[in-house]
mmCIF file of C-alpha atoms in Angstrom:
data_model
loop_
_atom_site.group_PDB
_atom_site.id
_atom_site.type_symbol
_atom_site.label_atom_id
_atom_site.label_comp_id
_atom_site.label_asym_id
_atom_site.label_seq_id
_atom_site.Cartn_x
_atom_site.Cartn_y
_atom_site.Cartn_z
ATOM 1 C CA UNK A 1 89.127 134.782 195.193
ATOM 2 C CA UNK A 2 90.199 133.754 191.698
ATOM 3 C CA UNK A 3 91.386 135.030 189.016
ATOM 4 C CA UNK A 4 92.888 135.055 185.658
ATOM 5 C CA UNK A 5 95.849 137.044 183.590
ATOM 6 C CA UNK A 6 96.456 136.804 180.021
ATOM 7 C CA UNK A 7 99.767 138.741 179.943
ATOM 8 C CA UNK A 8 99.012 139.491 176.438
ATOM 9 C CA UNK A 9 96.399 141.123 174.614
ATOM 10 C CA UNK A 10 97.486 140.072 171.046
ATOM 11 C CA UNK A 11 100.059 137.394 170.261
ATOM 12 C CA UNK A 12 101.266 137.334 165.969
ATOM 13 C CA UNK A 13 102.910 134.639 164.908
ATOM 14 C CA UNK A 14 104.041 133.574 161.306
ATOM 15 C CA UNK A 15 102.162 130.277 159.462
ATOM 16 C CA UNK A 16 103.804 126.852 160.248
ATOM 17 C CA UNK A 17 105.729 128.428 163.238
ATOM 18 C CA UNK A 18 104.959 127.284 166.885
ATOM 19 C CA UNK A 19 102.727 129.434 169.073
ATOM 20 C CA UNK A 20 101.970 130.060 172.343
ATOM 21 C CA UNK A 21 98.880 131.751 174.576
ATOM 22 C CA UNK A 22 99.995 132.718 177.612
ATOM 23 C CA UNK A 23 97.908 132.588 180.900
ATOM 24 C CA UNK A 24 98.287 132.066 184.500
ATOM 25 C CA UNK A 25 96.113 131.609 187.720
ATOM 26 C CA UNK A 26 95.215 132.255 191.166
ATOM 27 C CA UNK A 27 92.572 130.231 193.170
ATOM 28 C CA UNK A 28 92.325 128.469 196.505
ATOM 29 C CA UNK A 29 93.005 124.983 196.256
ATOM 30 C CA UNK A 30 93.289 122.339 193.646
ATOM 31 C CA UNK A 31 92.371 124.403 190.034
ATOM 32 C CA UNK A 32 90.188 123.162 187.052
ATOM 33 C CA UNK A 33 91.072 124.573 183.665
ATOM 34 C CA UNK A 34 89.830 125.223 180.460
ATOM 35 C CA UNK A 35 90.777 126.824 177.516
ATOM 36 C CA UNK A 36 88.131 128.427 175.154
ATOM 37 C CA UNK A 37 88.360 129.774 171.297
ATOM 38 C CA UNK A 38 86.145 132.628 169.791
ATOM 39 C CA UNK A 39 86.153 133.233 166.369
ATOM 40 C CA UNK A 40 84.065 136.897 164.886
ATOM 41 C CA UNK A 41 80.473 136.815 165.306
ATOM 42 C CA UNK A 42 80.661 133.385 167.323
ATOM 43 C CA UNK A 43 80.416 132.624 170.897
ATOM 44 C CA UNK A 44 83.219 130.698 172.917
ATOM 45 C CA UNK A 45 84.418 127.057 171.605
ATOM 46 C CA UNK A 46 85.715 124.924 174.479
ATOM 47 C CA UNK A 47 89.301 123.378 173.160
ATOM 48 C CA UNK A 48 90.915 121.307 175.658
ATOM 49 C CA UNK A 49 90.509 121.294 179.935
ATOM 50 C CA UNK A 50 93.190 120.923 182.925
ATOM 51 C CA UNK A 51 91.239 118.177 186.198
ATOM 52 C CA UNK A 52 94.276 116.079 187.195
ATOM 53 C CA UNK A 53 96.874 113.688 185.885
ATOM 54 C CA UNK A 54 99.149 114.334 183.238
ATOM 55 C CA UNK A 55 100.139 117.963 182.769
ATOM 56 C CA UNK A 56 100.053 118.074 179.029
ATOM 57 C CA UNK A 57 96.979 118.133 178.056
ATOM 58 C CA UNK A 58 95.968 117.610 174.082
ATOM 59 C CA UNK A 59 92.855 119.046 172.771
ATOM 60 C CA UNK A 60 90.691 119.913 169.660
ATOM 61 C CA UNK A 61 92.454 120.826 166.414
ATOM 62 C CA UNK A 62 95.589 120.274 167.418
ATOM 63 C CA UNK A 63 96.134 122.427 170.507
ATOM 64 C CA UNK A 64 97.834 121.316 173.631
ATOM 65 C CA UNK A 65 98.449 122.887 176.814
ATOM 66 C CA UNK A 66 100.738 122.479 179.990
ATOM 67 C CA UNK A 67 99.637 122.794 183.462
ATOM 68 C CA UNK A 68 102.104 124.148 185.594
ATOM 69 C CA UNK A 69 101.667 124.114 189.497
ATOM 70 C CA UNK A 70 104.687 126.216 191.006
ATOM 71 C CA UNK A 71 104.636 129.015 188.068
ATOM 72 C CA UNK A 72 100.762 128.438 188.593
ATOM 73 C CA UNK A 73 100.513 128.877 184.570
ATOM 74 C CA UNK A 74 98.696 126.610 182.176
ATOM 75 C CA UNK A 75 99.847 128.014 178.363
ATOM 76 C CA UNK A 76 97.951 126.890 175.482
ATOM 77 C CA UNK A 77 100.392 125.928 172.620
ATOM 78 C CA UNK A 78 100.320 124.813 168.858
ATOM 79 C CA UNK A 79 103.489 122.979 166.728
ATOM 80 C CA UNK A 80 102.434 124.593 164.001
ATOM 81 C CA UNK A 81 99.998 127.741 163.273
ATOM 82 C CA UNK A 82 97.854 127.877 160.491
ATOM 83 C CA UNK A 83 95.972 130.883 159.114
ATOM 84 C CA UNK A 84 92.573 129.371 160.378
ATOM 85 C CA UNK A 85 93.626 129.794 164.367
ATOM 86 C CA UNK A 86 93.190 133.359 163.925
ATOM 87 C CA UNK A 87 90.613 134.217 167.161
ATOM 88 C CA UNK A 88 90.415 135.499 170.436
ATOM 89 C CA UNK A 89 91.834 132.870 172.850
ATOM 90 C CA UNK A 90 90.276 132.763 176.559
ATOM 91 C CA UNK A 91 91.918 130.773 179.512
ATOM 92 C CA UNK A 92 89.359 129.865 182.642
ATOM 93 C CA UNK A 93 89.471 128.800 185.815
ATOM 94 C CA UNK A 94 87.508 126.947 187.782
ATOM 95 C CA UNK A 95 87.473 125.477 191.633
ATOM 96 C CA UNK A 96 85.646 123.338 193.470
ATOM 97 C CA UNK A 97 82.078 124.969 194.281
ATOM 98 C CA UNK A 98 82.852 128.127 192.801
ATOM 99 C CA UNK A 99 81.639 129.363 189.099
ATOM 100 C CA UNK A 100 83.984 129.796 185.755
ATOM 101 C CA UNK A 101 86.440 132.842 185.995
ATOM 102 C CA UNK A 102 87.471 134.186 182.547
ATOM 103 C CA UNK A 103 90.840 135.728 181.718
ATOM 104 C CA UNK A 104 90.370 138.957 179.679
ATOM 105 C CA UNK A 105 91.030 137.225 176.227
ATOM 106 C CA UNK A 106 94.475 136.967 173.464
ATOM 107 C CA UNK A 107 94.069 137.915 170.017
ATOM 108 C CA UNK A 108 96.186 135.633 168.316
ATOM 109 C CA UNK A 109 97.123 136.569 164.444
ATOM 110 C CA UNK A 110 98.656 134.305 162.464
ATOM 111 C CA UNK A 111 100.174 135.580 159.273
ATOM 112 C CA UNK A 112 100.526 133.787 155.760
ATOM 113 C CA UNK B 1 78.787 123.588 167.026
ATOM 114 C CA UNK B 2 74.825 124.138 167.157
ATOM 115 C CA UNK B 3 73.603 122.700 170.122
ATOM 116 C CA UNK B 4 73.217 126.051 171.750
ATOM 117 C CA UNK B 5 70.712 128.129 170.491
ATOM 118 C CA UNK B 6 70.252 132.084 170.787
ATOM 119 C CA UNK B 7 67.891 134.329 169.066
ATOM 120 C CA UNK B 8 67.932 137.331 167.315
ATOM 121 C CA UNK B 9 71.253 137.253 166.725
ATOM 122 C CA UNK B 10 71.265 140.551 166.873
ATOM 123 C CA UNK B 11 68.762 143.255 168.744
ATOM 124 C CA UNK B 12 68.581 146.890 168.472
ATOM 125 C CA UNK B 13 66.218 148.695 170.929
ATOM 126 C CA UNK B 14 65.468 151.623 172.952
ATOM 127 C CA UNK B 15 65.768 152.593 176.408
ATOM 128 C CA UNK B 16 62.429 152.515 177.329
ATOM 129 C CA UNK B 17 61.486 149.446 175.550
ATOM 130 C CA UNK B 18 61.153 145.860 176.456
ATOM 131 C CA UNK B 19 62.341 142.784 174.773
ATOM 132 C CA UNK B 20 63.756 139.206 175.521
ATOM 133 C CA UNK B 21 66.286 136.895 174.582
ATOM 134 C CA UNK B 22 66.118 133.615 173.869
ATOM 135 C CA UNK B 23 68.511 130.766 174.607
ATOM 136 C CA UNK B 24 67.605 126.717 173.408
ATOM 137 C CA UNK B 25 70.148 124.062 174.433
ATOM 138 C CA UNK B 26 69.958 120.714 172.343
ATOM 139 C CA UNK B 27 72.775 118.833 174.435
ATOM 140 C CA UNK B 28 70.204 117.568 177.379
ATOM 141 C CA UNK B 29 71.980 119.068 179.884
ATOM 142 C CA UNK B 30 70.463 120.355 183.111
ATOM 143 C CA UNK B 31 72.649 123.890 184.194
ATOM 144 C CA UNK B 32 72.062 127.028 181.844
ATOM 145 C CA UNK B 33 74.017 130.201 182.265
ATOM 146 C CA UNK B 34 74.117 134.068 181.095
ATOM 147 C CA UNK B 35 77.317 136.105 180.564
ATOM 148 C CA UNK B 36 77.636 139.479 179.404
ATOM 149 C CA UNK B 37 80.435 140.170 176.994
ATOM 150 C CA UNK B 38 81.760 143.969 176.366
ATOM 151 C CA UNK B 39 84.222 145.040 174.610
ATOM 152 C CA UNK B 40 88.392 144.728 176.219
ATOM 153 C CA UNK B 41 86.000 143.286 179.985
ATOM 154 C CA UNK B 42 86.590 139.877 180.996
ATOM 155 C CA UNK B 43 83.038 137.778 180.325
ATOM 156 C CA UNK B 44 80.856 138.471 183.066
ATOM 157 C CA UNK B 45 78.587 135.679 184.629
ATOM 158 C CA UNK B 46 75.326 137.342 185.073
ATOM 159 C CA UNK B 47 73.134 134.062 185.858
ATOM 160 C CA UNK B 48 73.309 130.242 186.528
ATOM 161 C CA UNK B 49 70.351 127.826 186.873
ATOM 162 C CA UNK B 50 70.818 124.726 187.773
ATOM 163 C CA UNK B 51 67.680 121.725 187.004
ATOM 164 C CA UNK B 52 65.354 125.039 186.494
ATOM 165 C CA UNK B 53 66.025 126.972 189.822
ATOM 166 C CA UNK B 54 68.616 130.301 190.001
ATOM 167 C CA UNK B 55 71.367 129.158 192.356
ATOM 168 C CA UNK B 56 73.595 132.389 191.146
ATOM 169 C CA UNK B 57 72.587 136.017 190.905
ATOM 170 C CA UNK B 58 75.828 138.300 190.634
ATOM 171 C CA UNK B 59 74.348 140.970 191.555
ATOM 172 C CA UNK B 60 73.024 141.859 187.953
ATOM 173 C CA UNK B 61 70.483 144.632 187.954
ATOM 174 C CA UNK B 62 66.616 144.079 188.242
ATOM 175 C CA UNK B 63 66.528 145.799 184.797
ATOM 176 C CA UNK B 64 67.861 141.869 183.598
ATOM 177 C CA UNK B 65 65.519 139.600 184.586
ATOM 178 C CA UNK B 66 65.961 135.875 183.766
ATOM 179 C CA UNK B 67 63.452 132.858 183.393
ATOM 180 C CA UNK B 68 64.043 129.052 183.136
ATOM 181 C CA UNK B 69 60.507 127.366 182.294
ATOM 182 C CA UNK B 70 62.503 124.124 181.750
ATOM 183 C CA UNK B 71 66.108 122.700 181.219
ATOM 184 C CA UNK B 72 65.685 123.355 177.465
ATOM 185 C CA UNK B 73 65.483 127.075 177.412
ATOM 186 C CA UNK B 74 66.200 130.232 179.355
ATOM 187 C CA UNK B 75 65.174 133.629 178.677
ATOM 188 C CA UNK B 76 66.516 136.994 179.762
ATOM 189 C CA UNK B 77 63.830 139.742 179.809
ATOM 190 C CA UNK B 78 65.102 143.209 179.418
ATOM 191 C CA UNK B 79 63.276 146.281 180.246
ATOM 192 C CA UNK B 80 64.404 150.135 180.636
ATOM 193 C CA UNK B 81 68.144 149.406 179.568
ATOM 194 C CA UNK B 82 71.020 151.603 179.584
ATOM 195 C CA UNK B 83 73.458 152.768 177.167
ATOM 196 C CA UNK B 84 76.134 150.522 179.031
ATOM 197 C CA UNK B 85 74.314 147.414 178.618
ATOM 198 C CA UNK B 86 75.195 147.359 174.728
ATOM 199 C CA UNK B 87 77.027 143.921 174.723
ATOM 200 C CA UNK B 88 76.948 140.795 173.377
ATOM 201 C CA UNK B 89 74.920 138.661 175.497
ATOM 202 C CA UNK B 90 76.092 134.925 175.656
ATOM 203 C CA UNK B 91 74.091 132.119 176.593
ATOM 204 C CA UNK B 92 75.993 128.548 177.718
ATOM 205 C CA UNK B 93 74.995 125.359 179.142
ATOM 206 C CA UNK B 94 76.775 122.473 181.150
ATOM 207 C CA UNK B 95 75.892 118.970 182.336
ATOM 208 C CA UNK B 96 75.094 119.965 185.902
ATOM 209 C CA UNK B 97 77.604 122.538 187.610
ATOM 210 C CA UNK B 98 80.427 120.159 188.314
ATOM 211 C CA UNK B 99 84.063 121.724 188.711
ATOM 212 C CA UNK B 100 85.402 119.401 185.523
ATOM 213 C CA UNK B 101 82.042 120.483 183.065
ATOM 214 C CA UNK B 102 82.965 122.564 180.360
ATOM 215 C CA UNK B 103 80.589 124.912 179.440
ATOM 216 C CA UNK B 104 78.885 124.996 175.479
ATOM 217 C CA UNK B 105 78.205 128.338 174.011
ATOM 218 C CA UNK B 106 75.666 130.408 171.997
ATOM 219 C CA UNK B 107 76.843 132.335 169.201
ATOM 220 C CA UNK B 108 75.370 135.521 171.336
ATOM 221 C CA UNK B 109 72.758 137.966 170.861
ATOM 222 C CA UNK B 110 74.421 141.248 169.864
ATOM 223 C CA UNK B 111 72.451 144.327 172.030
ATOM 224 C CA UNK B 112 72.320 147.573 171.188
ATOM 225 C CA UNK B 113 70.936 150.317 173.083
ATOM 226 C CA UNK B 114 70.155 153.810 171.669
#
């Protein structure tokens, strides 16, 4: 079965610092994922996906993330926060034939 | 982003009424899903149809039922709810159900039950 963990329900961080959102995995075989964005009253934003290749992967405004196969962990990060990133953060994961599995969201604040 | 469409926004009913929520995708893709969102749960998939036909059912209850007339729209008829199915109810759409598809989003209908 598969399955997602967001170690952390809310992550602060200060303006201009670097952030992280943490998340890890379990699934059998190869895994697909995705990070999604949700700002209030909105539904989820897709920012940047994990197939193959390269483990950094770069995605919409500004947010990267690394795929890591033996820690199984694929963290979305950010140089430099700005006020705007404020939102609840959801990693997914996907394999083949099976449907999206959602981790249970991280409320990242960031704080002028 | 606008390309998926849900309305009302938001929808405040009673138990013993029935009512339906509509979701219009503008992206011409072919897979439509519905996911239930409650507060501190992980998103629930609650339906997937893929080129008009339900492929996924996850066990939702027959109080939910869903419709796909076409790969535009989808519809999720709600009769006799519960107190426990006040949620946010998210509508999303993919090109086809591939593994490497990300999935667009409605901005939700917001459900209330009294």
């Amino acid at each position: 079965a598969q399955s997602v963990a967001q170690p952390e329900d809310q992550v602060n961080v200060a303006e201009g610092n670097p952030l992280t959102v943490k998340c890890t995995y379990s699934v059998s075989g190869n895994p697909y994922l995705f990070w999604y964005v949700q700002y209030p009253n909105r539904g989820l934003q897709f920012l940047l996906k994990y197939i193959t290749g390269d483990n950094l992967v770069k995605g919409s405004y500004g947010f990267e993330a690394e795929f890591n196969k033996s820690q199984t962990s694929f963290h979305l990060k950010k140089p430099s926060a700005l006020v705007s990133d404020s939102a609840l953060y959801f990693c997914a994961v996907r394999a083949y034939g099976q449907n999206f599995v959602f981790g249970p969201g991280t409320r990242l604040s960031v704080l002028p | 982003e606008t390309g998926v469409t849900q309305t009302p926004r938001h929808l405040v009913m009673g138990m013993t009424n029935k009512k339906s929520l509509k979701c219009e995708q503008h992206l011409g893709h072919n897979a439509m899903y519905w996911y239930k969102q409650s507060a501190k749960k992980p998103l629930e998939l609650m339906f997937v149809y893929s080129l008009e036909e339900r492929v996924e059912n996850n066990s939702v209850p027959s109080r939910f039922s869903p419709e796909c007339p076409n790969s535009s729209h989808l519809f999720l008829h709600l009769h006799t709810l519960q107190p426990e199915d006040s949620a946010l109810y998210l509508c999303a759409s993919s090109q086809g159900t591939g593994f490497s598809q990300p999935q667009h989003f409605g901005d939700g209908t917001r459900l209330s039950i009294l």
